CSV table of C-alpha atoms in Angstrom, one decimal:
chain,number,residue,atom,x,y,z
A,1,SER,CA,14.3,-3.7,-6.7
A,2,GLU,CA,11.1,-1.0,-5.3
A,3,ARG,CA,13.0,-0.3,-2.0
A,4,GLU,CA,15.6,0.6,-3.1
A,5,GLU,CA,14.8,2.4,-5.5
A,6,ALA,CA,12.7,4.6,-2.9
A,7,ASP,CA,15.8,4.8,-1.1
A,8,LYS,CA,17.7,6.0,-3.3
A,9,ILE,CA,14.9,8.9,-3.3
A,10,ALA,CA,15.1,9.1,0.2
A,11,ASN,CA,18.8,10.0,-0.5
A,12,PHE,CA,18.7,12.2,-3.2
A,13,VAL,CA,16.5,14.3,-0.7
A,14,GLU,CA,16.6,14.0,3.0
A,15,LYS,CA,19.3,17.4,2.5
A,16,ASN,CA,17.2,19.6,0.9
A,17,PRO,CA,13.6,18.2,1.1
A,18,ALA,CA,12.0,21.9,1.1
A,19,GLU,CA,13.4,21.7,-2.5
A,20,TRP,CA,12.0,18.8,-3.4
A,21,ALA,CA,8.5,17.1,-4.8
A,22,ILE,CA,8.0,13.3,-5.8
A,23,LEU,CA,5.4,12.9,-8.4
A,24,TYR,CA,4.1,8.8,-9.0
A,25,ARG,CA,1.7,7.1,-11.1
A,26,THR,CA,-1.2,5.9,-8.2
A,27,ASN,CA,-1.3,6.9,-5.0
A,28,GLY,CA,-0.5,2.8,-4.2
A,29,GLN,CA,2.8,4.1,-5.1
A,30,SER,CA,3.8,5.9,-2.3
A,31,ARG,CA,3.6,4.0,1.2
A,32,VAL,CA,6.6,2.2,0.0
A,33,ILE,CA,8.1,5.7,-0.3
A,34,GLU,CA,7.3,7.1,2.4
A,35,GLU,CA,8.4,3.9,4.5
A,36,ALA,CA,11.7,4.9,2.9
A,37,LEU,CA,11.2,8.6,4.0
A,38,ILE,CA,10.6,7.6,8.0
A,39,ARG,CA,13.2,4.9,8.1
A,40,ARG,CA,16.0,8.1,7.0
A,41,TRP,CA,13.9,10.7,9.6
A,42,VAL,CA,13.2,13.7,6.1
A,43,PRO,CA,9.8,15.3,6.9
A,44,TYR,CA,7.6,15.3,4.1
A,45,GLU,CA,3.7,16.0,3.4
A,46,ILE,CA,0.8,14.4,1.4
A,47,ILE,CA,-1.0,17.6,-1.2
A,48,GLY,CA,-3.8,16.8,-2.5
A,49,GLY,CA,-4.4,13.1,-0.6
A,50,LEU,CA,-4.2,11.7,3.0
A,51,LYS,CA,-0.3,9.4,3.9
A,52,PHE,CA,-1.2,5.7,2.7
A,53,TYR,CA,-2.3,5.0,5.9
A,54,ASP,CA,-4.3,7.7,7.3
A,55,ARG,CA,-6.5,7.1,3.8
A,56,LYS,CA,-9.9,5.6,4.7
A,57,GLU,CA,-9.9,2.7,3.1
A,58,ILE,CA,-6.7,1.3,4.7
A,59,LYS,CA,-8.4,2.8,7.9
A,60,ASP,CA,-11.2,1.0,7.4
A,61,ILE,CA,-8.9,-2.7,6.7
A,62,ILE,CA,-6.3,-1.9,9.6
A,63,ALA,CA,-9.4,-1.7,12.0
A,64,TYR,CA,-10.9,-5.0,11.0
A,65,LEU,CA,-7.7,-7.3,11.4
A,66,LYS,CA,-7.3,-5.2,14.9
A,67,VAL,CA,-10.2,-6.2,16.1
A,68,ILE,CA,-9.7,-9.7,14.8
A,69,MET,CA,-6.6,-9.9,16.6
A,70,THR,CA,-7.8,-7.0,19.5
A,71,PRO,CA,-10.7,-7.7,20.7
A,72,THR,CA,-11.9,-5.9,23.3
A,73,ASP,CA,-9.9,-2.9,21.2
A,74,GLY,CA,-13.1,-0.1,21.7
A,75,ILE,CA,-11.7,2.3,19.2
A,76,ALA,CA,-11.1,-0.2,16.3
A,77,TRP,CA,-14.5,-1.2,16.4
A,78,LYS,CA,-16.7,2.2,16.7
A,79,ARG,CA,-14.7,2.4,13.6
A,80,ILE,CA,-16.7,-0.3,11.6
A,81,VAL,CA,-19.2,-1.4,13.7
A,82,ASN,CA,-21.4,0.7,10.5
A,83,THR,CA,-18.5,0.9,8.4
A,84,PRO,CA,-20.3,-0.4,5.3
A,85,SER,CA,-23.5,0.9,6.8
A,86,ARG,CA,-25.7,-1.6,8.6
A,87,LYS,CA,-28.0,0.4,9.9
A,88,ILE,CA,-27.0,1.1,13.4
A,89,TRP,CA,-26.8,4.8,14.2
A,90,PRO,CA,-24.4,6.1,16.5
A,91,THR,CA,-26.3,6.0,19.5
A,92,THR,CA,-26.4,2.0,19.9
A,93,VAL,CA,-22.8,2.4,19.1
A,94,GLU,CA,-22.3,4.7,22.5
A,95,ARG,CA,-24.6,2.2,24.6
A,96,THR,CA,-22.4,-1.4,22.5
A,97,MET,CA,-19.2,-0.2,24.3
A,98,ARG,CA,-20.1,0.8,27.1
A,99,TYR,CA,-22.4,-2.0,28.1
A,100,VAL,CA,-18.4,-3.9,27.3
A,101,GLU,CA,-16.8,-1.6,29.5
A,102,MET,CA,-19.0,-2.6,32.1
A,103,THR,CA,-19.5,-6.6,32.2
A,104,GLY,CA,-16.1,-7.1,30.3
A,105,ILE,CA,-16.6,-9.2,27.3
A,106,ASP,CA,-15.5,-8.2,23.8
A,107,TYR,CA,-16.6,-7.4,21.2
A,108,MET,CA,-16.6,-11.4,19.6
A,109,SER,CA,-18.9,-12.6,22.8
A,110,LEU,CA,-22.2,-10.4,22.1
A,111,ASP,CA,-24.5,-12.1,20.3
A,112,LEU,CA,-23.3,-15.4,23.4
A,113,PRO,CA,-25.7,-16.6,25.4
A,114,LEU,CA,-25.7,-14.7,28.4
A,115,SER,CA,-25.7,-18.1,30.7
A,116,LYS,CA,-22.1,-18.5,29.3
A,117,TRP,CA,-20.9,-15.7,31.4
A,118,ASN,CA,-22.8,-15.3,34.9
A,119,GLN,CA,-23.3,-18.9,35.8
A,120,SER,CA,-25.0,-18.3,39.0
A,121,THR,CA,-28.4,-16.8,37.0
A,122,ILE,CA,-28.1,-19.0,34.1
A,123,GLU,CA,-32.1,-19.8,34.7
A,124,THR,CA,-33.1,-17.0,34.9
A,125,LEU,CA,-31.0,-15.5,31.7
A,126,GLU,CA,-30.7,-18.6,29.7
A,127,GLY,CA,-32.1,-18.1,26.2
A,128,THR,CA,-30.8,-14.6,26.3
A,129,THR,CA,-27.8,-12.8,24.6
A,130,HIS,CA,-25.8,-9.6,25.4
A,131,ILE,CA,-27.3,-7.9,22.4
A,132,ASP,CA,-30.9,-8.7,24.4
A,133,HIS,CA,-29.8,-6.4,27.2
A,134,ILE,CA,-28.3,-3.8,25.7
A,135,PRO,CA,-30.6,-1.1,26.2
A,136,GLU,CA,-32.7,0.3,24.3
A,137,MET,CA,-32.1,-1.5,20.6
A,138,LYS,CA,-34.3,-1.8,18.2
A,139,ASN,CA,-35.5,-5.0,16.7
A,140,ALA,CA,-33.3,-3.9,14.4
A,141,ALA,CA,-30.2,-3.1,15.6
A,142,LYS,CA,-30.4,-6.3,17.2
A,143,THR,CA,-30.2,-7.6,13.6
A,144,ALA,CA,-27.7,-5.3,12.2
A,145,MET,CA,-25.1,-5.8,15.5
A,146,THR,CA,-26.0,-10.3,16.1
A,147,ALA,CA,-24.8,-10.8,11.8
A,148,PHE,CA,-22.1,-8.5,12.2
A,149,THR,CA,-21.1,-10.3,15.2
A,150,GLN,CA,-21.8,-13.9,13.8
A,151,ILE,CA,-19.2,-12.0,10.2
A,152,MET,CA,-16.4,-10.9,12.9
A,153,ARG,CA,-16.2,-15.0,15.0
A,154,GLU,CA,-15.7,-16.4,11.0
A,155,VAL,CA,-13.0,-14.1,10.6
A,156,GLN,CA,-11.4,-14.2,13.6
A,157,LYS,CA,-11.8,-18.7,13.4
A,158,THR,CA,-10.7,-18.3,10.4
A,159,ALA,CA,-7.0,-15.9,11.3
A,160,GLN,CA,-6.3,-19.3,12.8
A,161,GLU,CA,-6.2,-20.9,9.0
A,162,LEU,CA,-5.1,-18.0,6.6
A,163,PRO,CA,-1.6,-15.3,6.8
A,164,ALA,CA,-2.7,-12.1,6.3
A,165,ARG,CA,-2.8,-11.2,3.0
A,166,LEU,CA,-5.8,-14.3,2.6
A,167,LEU,CA,-7.3,-12.7,5.6
A,168,ILE,CA,-7.5,-9.4,4.1
A,169,ASP,CA,-9.4,-10.6,0.7
A,170,LYS,CA,-11.4,-12.3,3.8
A,171,VAL,CA,-12.6,-10.0,5.3
A,172,LEU,CA,-13.7,-7.5,2.5
A,173,GLN,CA,-15.6,-10.6,0.8
A,174,LEU,CA,-17.7,-11.2,3.8
A,175,ILE,CA,-18.4,-8.0,4.2
A,176,LYS,CA,-18.1,-6.6,0.7
A,177,TYR,CA,-16.6,-3.5,0.9
A,178,GLN,CA,-15.9,-3.6,-3.2
A,179,ASP,CA,-19.7,-2.5,-3.3
A,180,TYR,CA,-19.6,-0.5,-0.7
A,181,LEU,CA,-16.9,1.7,-2.4
A,182,GLU,CA,-19.1,2.1,-6.2
A,183,GLU,CA,-22.0,2.8,-3.9
A,184,ASN,CA,-20.4,5.8,-2.2
A,185,PHE,CA,-17.4,7.1,-4.3
A,186,SER,CA,-16.5,7.9,-8.6
A,187,PRO,CA,-15.6,5.5,-10.6
A,188,PRO,CA,-11.7,7.5,-10.5
A,189,GLU,CA,-11.9,6.9,-6.8
A,190,VAL,CA,-12.6,4.0,-6.4
A,191,GLU,CA,-9.3,2.9,-8.7
A,192,ALA,CA,-7.1,5.2,-6.7
A,193,LYS,CA,-8.6,3.0,-3.7
A,194,VAL,CA,-8.4,-0.4,-5.3
A,195,ASP,CA,-5.1,0.4,-6.4
A,196,THR,CA,-4.3,1.3,-2.8
A,197,ILE,CA,-5.6,-1.8,-0.9
A,198,ASN,CA,-3.9,-3.3,-3.3
A,199,GLU,CA,-0.5,-2.4,-1.5
A,200,LEU,CA,-2.1,-3.1,1.5
A,201,LYS,CA,-2.3,-6.3,0.8
A,202,ASN,CA,0.7,-6.6,-2.2
A,203,LEU,CA,2.9,-5.7,1.6
A,204,ALA,CA,1.1,-8.3,4.2
A,205,SER,CA,2.2,-11.0,1.0
A,206,ARG,CA,6.1,-10.2,3.1
A,207,TYR,CA,4.0,-12.1,6.1
A,208,ASP,CA,2.9,-14.7,4.0
A,209,ASP,CA,5.7,-17.4,5.1
A,210,LEU,CA,4.8,-17.0,9.0
A,211,PRO,CA,2.7,-19.8,11.0
A,212,PRO,CA,-1.2,-17.0,10.2
A,213,ASN,CA,-1.4,-16.0,13.8
A,214,ASP,CA,2.1,-14.6,13.6
A,215,SER,CA,1.7,-13.3,10.5
A,216,LEU,CA,-0.9,-11.2,12.0
A,217,MET,CA,1.0,-10.2,14.7
A,218,HIS,CA,3.9,-8.9,13.1
A,219,PHE,CA,1.6,-7.4,10.0
A,220,LEU,CA,0.3,-5.2,12.2
A,221,GLU,CA,3.3,-4.0,14.8
A,222,ASP,CA,5.1,-3.4,11.7
A,223,ILE,CA,2.8,-0.6,10.7
A,224,ALA,CA,2.0,0.4,13.9
A,225,LEU,CA,6.1,1.5,14.4
A,226,ILE,CA,5.8,3.1,11.3
A,227,THR,CA,2.6,5.5,12.0
A,228,ALA,CA,3.8,6.1,14.8
A,229,GLU,CA,7.8,7.4,13.8
A,230,GLN,CA,5.1,9.9,11.1
A,231,ASN,CA,6.6,12.9,11.2
A,232,SER,CA,3.5,15.6,12.4
A,233,ASP,CA,5.3,19.0,12.7
A,234,ASP,CA,3.8,21.9,11.2
A,235,LYS,CA,7.0,24.1,11.3
A,236,ILE,CA,9.7,21.9,9.9
A,237,GLU,CA,10.2,22.2,5.5
A,238,LYS,CA,9.3,19.0,3.7
A,239,VAL,CA,9.3,17.1,1.1
A,240,LEU,CA,6.4,17.2,-1.3
A,241,LEU,CA,5.2,13.6,-2.6
A,242,MET,CA,2.0,13.7,-4.8
A,243,THR,CA,0.6,11.9,-7.9
A,244,THR,CA,0.9,13.2,-11.1
A,245,HIS,CA,-2.5,14.3,-10.7
A,246,SER,CA,-2.2,16.9,-7.9
A,247,ALA,CA,0.8,18.4,-9.8
A,248,LYS,CA,-0.9,20.2,-12.0
A,249,TRP,CA,-0.5,24.0,-12.2
A,250,LEU,CA,2.6,23.4,-9.8
A,251,GLU,CA,6.2,23.7,-10.4
A,252,PHE,CA,9.2,22.2,-8.0
A,253,ASN,CA,13.2,23.3,-8.4
A,254,HIS,CA,13.5,19.5,-8.3
A,255,VAL,CA,11.5,17.4,-9.6
A,256,ILE,CA,11.5,13.2,-9.1
A,257,ILE,CA,8.9,10.5,-11.1
A,258,ALA,CA,9.0,7.5,-9.8
A,259,GLY,CA,8.3,3.8,-11.2
A,260,ALA,CA,8.2,4.9,-14.9
A,261,GLU,CA,7.9,1.6,-15.6
A,262,GLU,CA,5.3,-0.8,-18.7
A,263,TRP,CA,2.1,-1.0,-16.2
A,264,ILE,CA,2.3,1.7,-13.5
A,265,PHE,CA,3.2,4.8,-15.8
A,266,PRO,CA,1.5,4.1,-18.7
A,267,HIS,CA,-0.7,2.3,-16.3
A,268,SER,CA,-2.0,-1.3,-17.3
A,269,ARG,CA,-5.8,0.0,-17.6
A,270,THR,CA,-4.0,2.1,-20.6
A,271,LEU,CA,-2.0,0.0,-22.3
A,272,PHE,CA,-4.3,-1.2,-24.9
A,273,GLU,CA,-6.2,1.7,-26.0
A,274,PRO,CA,-5.0,4.3,-27.6
A,275,ASP,CA,-7.0,7.4,-26.2
A,276,GLN,CA,-6.1,6.3,-23.0
A,277,LEU,CA,-2.7,5.8,-24.0
A,278,GLU,CA,-2.3,9.6,-25.2
A,279,GLU,CA,-3.4,10.5,-22.1
A,280,GLU,CA,-1.1,8.7,-20.5
A,281,ARG,CA,1.6,10.4,-22.5
A,282,ARG,CA,0.1,14.2,-20.8
A,283,LEU,CA,-0.5,12.7,-17.7
A,284,TRP,CA,3.8,12.0,-18.2
A,285,TYR,CA,4.2,15.2,-19.7
A,286,VAL,CA,2.9,17.6,-17.1
A,287,ALA,CA,5.3,15.0,-14.6
A,288,MET,CA,8.0,16.2,-16.4
A,289,THR,CA,7.9,20.3,-17.1
A,290,ARG,CA,6.4,20.1,-13.2
A,291,ALA,CA,10.3,20.2,-13.2
A,292,LYS,CA,12.0,23.8,-13.2
A,293,LYS,CA,15.6,23.2,-12.3
A,294,LYS,CA,16.3,19.5,-11.7
A,295,LEU,CA,13.8,15.7,-12.9
A,296,ILE,CA,14.7,12.4,-11.8
A,297,VAL,CA,13.5,9.8,-13.5
A,298,THR,CA,13.6,6.3,-11.5
A,299,ARG,CA,12.5,3.1,-11.8
A,300,ALA,CA,12.7,0.0,-10.7
A,301,ASN,CA,14.9,-3.9,-12.8
A,302,GLU,CA,12.6,-5.8,-9.7
A,303,ARG,CA,9.4,-5.4,-8.1
A,304,TYR,CA,7.9,-7.2,-5.2
A,305,SER,CA,4.2,-8.8,-6.2
A,306,PHE,CA,2.0,-11.0,-3.7
A,307,GLY,CA,4.8,-13.1,-2.9
A,308,THR,CA,7.3,-12.9,-6.0
A,309,TYR,CA,10.1,-10.7,-7.6
A,310,SER,CA,9.1,-9.6,-11.6
A,311,SER,CA,10.1,-7.0,-14.2
A,312,ASN,CA,8.6,-4.4,-15.6
A,313,ILE,CA,10.1,-2.7,-18.9
A,314,ALA,CA,10.7,0.8,-18.9
A,315,SER,CA,8.2,3.4,-19.8
A,316,ARG,CA,8.3,3.9,-23.3
A,317,PHE,CA,7.9,7.2,-22.7
A,318,ILE,CA,11.6,7.5,-21.1
A,319,SER,CA,12.3,6.0,-25.3
A,320,GLU,CA,10.2,9.4,-26.3
A,321,ILE,CA,12.8,12.3,-24.3
A,322,PRO,CA,15.7,13.3,-26.2
A,323,LYS,CA,19.2,11.2,-26.0
A,324,GLU,CA,20.9,15.1,-26.0
A,325,TYR,CA,18.3,15.9,-22.4
A,326,THR,CA,19.2,12.5,-21.3
A,327,GLU,CA,21.9,11.1,-18.4
A,328,ILE,CA,22.0,7.2,-17.7
A,329,HIS,CA,23.0,5.4,-14.7
A,330,GLN,CA,22.3,2.2,-13.4
A,331,PRO,CA,23.4,0.6,-10.3
A,332,ARG,CA,26.4,-1.4,-9.8
A,333,LYS,CA,24.5,-4.0,-7.4
A,334,LEU,CA,21.1,-4.9,-6.6
A,335,PHE,CA,20.0,-6.2,-3.1
A,336,MET,CA,16.9,-8.0,-2.3
A,337,THR,CA,15.9,-5.5,1.3
A,338,ASP,CA,12.6,-6.5,3.8
A,339,PHE,CA,10.5,-4.5,4.9
A,340,LEU,CA,12.3,-2.0,8.2
A,341,GLY,CA,15.5,-2.2,6.2
A,342,THR,CA,18.0,-0.5,3.7
A,343,SER,CA,18.8,-1.7,0.9
A,344,GLY,CA,22.7,-1.6,2.4
A,345,GLU,CA,24.8,0.8,0.0
A,346,SER,CA,23.8,3.6,-2.4
A,347,THR,CA,25.7,3.7,-5.7
A,348,LEU,CA,24.1,7.2,-6.1
A,349,GLU,CA,24.9,10.7,-4.2
A,350,GLY,CA,22.5,12.9,-3.5
A,351,ASP,CA,24.0,15.3,-5.8
A,352,TRP,CA,22.9,14.1,-8.8
A,353,SER,CA,25.3,16.6,-11.0
A,354,GLN,CA,28.0,14.8,-9.9
A,355,ILE,CA,27.0,11.2,-11.6
A,356,GLN,CA,28.4,11.2,-14.9
A,357,PRO,CA,26.3,10.1,-17.8
A,358,LYS,CA,26.9,6.7,-18.9
A,359,GLU,CA,24.8,3.6,-21.0
A,360,LYS,CA,23.4,1.0,-20.1
A,361,THR,CA,24.9,-2.1,-21.1
A,362,PHE,CA,23.3,-6.3,-21.1
A,363,TRP,CA,26.1,-7.6,-22.8
A,364,LEU,CA,29.4,-8.3,-20.5
A,365,GLY,CA,30.7,-11.0,-22.2
A,366,ALA,CA,29.0,-14.3,-23.7
A,367,GLN,CA,28.7,-17.5,-20.6
A,368,VAL,CA,26.9,-20.7,-21.0
A,369,ARG,CA,24.1,-21.5,-18.3
A,370,LYS,CA,22.1,-23.9,-17.7
A,371,GLU,CA,21.3,-23.8,-14.0
A,372,ILE,CA,18.5,-21.5,-12.7
A,373,GLN,CA,20.5,-20.6,-9.7
A,374,GLU,CA,22.8,-18.8,-12.0
A,375,PHE,CA,20.2,-16.5,-13.7
A,376,SER,CA,18.4,-13.6,-12.7
A,377,LEU,CA,16.6,-11.0,-13.0
A,378,GLY,CA,17.8,-9.2,-16.2
A,379,ASP,CA,20.4,-10.6,-17.3
A,380,ARG,CA,20.1,-10.7,-21.3
A,381,VAL,CA,20.3,-14.1,-22.4
A,382,GLU,CA,20.3,-16.2,-25.7
A,383,HIS,CA,17.9,-19.4,-25.8
A,384,LYS,CA,18.3,-21.8,-28.6
A,385,LYS,CA,14.5,-22.4,-29.0
A,386,PHE,CA,13.0,-19.2,-27.9
A,387,GLY,CA,15.6,-16.7,-28.9
A,388,VAL,CA,17.1,-13.4,-27.6
A,389,GLY,CA,15.2,-11.7,-24.3
A,390,THR,CA,15.4,-10.5,-21.6
A,391,ILE,CA,14.5,-12.1,-17.7
A,392,VAL,CA,11.6,-10.6,-16.4
A,393,SER,CA,10.7,-12.6,-13.4
A,394,LEU,CA,12.4,-16.6,-12.0
């Protein structure tokens, strides 16, 4: 799986991290690799970008989820109250936060009548809301703050019904986050941010089977564990992670190209455009030629995507490498891995030079199978109606 792929990559680099660079096609691919490095306590640095959980779009979404889960979280609320822009200015935000601290209410209750919170003065305060009593707030800001609070309360209610992944979709829809990105960033930046958001949703889908409240809680708790363990010591030697675009003009002793699969590298958006596909091929050439001594190319046999495991075929660029320069190795076993777990067995050791060349083989002896549980991803099968093929999803 993609988690085993990341775990084996971490295994390669952990002895001499400063000797290695890990390249990938899109920013979203870094998440699973970062988590594998964190599990093994391997220090790393992202070149030409930010660590997955430090990226603006990820911080924005997680801040929304934190306020939904904990309506008193002022730090998260401060981040999202004007993202996207609602023309609620910093002075208004600070006054609101002081008011919340003074009254002891939460940020979901700002547009509720004061009478619900102060029964002793119900006659004089009836019909007014907390927003009305925040000092020096202009009418436009009151309107914007009310609309924002109502959106958040609607999403909070939805959180009782939807797991984390669908809740993220609901938040993005209500705040029109796609429009916000398109208005503030260039098309390539929007494309990269959307890829990153999709990877976060893919991660959230691992919690789909839990009750809605538990889904959000465990999702945020696991993210908190990972981000707490990120190493920030600038003096130690680190493995470098970057997109292939960021690697131009750089060279490294050892390079790993991760995710060498159709739909990933080459990217799915380029497969049906000849000019773009040629640009992908040039990008692949850039990735390969970053390595001065050793190049390792990895791919997953199965990849978790929004609740199911599926399989992409190997990148066409692999077959274009002259065979006399390659060694092919396929792990003996596949393991499903959980969010924070490891594969349990690694068939590849850190010293690549010790691996003997192996040819991939599909035909291990003919067997007649009729039940679904008898099949696995990657099996080469022959069907009397559909012919010969490889199982790519179950």
